[in-house]
PDB file of C-alpha atoms in Angstrom:
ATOM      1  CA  UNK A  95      -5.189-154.501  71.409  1.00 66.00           C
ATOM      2  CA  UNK A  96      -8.496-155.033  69.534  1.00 79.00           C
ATOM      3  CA  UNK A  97     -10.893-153.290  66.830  1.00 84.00           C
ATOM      4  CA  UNK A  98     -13.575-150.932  68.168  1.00 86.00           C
ATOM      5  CA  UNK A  99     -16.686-152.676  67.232  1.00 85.00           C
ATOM      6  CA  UNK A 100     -18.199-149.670  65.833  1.00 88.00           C
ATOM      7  CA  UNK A 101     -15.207-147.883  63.635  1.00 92.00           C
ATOM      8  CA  UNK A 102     -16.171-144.481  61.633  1.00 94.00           C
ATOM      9  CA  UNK A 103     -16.370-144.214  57.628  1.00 94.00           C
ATOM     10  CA  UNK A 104     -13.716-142.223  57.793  1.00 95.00           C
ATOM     11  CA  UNK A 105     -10.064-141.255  60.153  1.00 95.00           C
ATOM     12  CA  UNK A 106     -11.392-139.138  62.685  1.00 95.00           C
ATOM     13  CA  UNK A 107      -7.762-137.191  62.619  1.00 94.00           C
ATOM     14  CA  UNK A 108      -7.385-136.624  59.398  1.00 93.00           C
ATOM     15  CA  UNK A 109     -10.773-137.370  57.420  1.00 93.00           C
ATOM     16  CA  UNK A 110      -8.714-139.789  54.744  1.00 92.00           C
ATOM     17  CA  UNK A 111     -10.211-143.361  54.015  1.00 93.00           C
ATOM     18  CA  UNK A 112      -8.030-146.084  56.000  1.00 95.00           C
ATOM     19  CA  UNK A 113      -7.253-149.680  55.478  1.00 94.00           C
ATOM     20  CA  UNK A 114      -7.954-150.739  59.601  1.00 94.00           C
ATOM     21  CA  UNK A 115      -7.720-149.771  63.334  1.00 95.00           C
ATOM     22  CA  UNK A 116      -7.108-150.830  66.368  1.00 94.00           C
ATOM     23  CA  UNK A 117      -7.517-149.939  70.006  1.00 93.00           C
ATOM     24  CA  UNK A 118      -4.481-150.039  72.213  1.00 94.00           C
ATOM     25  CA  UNK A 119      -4.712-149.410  76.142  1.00 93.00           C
ATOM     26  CA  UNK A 120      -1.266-150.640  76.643  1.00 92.00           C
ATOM     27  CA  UNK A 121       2.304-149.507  75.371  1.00 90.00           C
ATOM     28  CA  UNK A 122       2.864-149.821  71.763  1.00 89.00           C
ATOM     29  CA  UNK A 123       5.314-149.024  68.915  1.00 89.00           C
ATOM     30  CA  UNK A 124       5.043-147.698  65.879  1.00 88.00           C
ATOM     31  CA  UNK A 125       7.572-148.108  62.843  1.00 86.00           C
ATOM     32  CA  UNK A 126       6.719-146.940  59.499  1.00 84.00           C
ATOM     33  CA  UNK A 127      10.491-147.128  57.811  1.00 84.00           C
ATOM     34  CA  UNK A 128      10.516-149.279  54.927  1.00 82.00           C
ATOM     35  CA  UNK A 129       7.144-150.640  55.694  1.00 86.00           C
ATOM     36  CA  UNK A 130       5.763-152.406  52.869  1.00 87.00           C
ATOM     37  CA  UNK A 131       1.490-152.010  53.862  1.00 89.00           C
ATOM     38  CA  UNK A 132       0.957-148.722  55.522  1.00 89.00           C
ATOM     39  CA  UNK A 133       2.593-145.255  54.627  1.00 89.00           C
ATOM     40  CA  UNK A 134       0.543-143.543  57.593  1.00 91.00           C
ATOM     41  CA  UNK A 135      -0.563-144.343  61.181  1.00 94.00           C
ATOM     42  CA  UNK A 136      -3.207-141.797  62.649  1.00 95.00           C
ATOM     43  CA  UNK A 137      -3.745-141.664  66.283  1.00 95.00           C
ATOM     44  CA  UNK A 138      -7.170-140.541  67.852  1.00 95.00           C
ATOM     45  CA  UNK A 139      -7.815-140.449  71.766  1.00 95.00           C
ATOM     46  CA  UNK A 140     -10.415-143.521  72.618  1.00 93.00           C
ATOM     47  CA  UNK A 141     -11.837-145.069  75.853  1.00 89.00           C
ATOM     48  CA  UNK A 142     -10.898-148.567  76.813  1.00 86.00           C
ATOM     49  CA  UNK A 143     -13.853-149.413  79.403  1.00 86.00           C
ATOM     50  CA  UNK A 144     -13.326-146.537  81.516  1.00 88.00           C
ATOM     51  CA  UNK A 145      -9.570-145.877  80.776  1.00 92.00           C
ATOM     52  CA  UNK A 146      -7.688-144.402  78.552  1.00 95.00           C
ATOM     53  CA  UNK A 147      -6.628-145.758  74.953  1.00 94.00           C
ATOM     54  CA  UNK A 148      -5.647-144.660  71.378  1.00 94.00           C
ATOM     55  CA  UNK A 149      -7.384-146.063  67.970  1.00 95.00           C
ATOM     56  CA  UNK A 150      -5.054-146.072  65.018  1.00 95.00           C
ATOM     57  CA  UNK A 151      -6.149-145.374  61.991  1.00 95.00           C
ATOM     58  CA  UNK A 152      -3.973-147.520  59.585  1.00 94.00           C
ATOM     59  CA  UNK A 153      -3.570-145.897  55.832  1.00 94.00           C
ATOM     60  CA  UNK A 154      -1.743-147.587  53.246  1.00 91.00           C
ATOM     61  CA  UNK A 155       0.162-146.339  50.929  1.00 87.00           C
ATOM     62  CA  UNK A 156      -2.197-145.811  47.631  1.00 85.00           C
ATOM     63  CA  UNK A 157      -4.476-144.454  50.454  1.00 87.00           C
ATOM     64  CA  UNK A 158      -2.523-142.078  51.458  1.00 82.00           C
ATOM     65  CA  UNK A 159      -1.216-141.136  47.739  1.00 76.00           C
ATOM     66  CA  UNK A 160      -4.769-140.654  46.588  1.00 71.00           C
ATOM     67  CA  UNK A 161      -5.805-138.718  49.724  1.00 58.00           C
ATOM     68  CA  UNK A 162      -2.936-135.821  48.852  1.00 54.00           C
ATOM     69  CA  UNK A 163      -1.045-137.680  51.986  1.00 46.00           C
ATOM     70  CA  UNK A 164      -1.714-134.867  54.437  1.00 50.00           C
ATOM     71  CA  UNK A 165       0.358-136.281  57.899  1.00 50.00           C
ATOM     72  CA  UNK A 166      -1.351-133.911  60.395  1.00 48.00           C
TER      73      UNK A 166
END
């Protein structure tokens, strides 16, 4: 996992605001029950150096309030 070095303004999946992201190329796993920082993980296609990888877009929870919370 790291952080693209160039992330946009904005979640490219859903257009909210977000806290962080980070590229995975590997296996990964995502748990939102009960979590206490994020209410929302977005997931957008990326390229890891010529393979294939996912950014997630992490959005917290007064993020996610104040953005109507749309979970596309």
């Amino acid at each position: 996992m790291h952080v693209p070095a160039d992330p946009p303004a904005r979640c490219p999946a859903c257009g909210d605001s977000y806290e962080s992201v980070s590229r995975h190329a590997a296996g990964f796993v995502v748990n939102l029950l009960d979590n206490e920082r994020y209410r929302r993980v977005c997931f957008h296609p990326a390229d890891d150096g010529g393979g294939p990888a996912l950014d997630c877009y992490h959005h917290t929870h007064g993020q996610a309030d104040e953005e109507g919370g749309d979970p596309r």
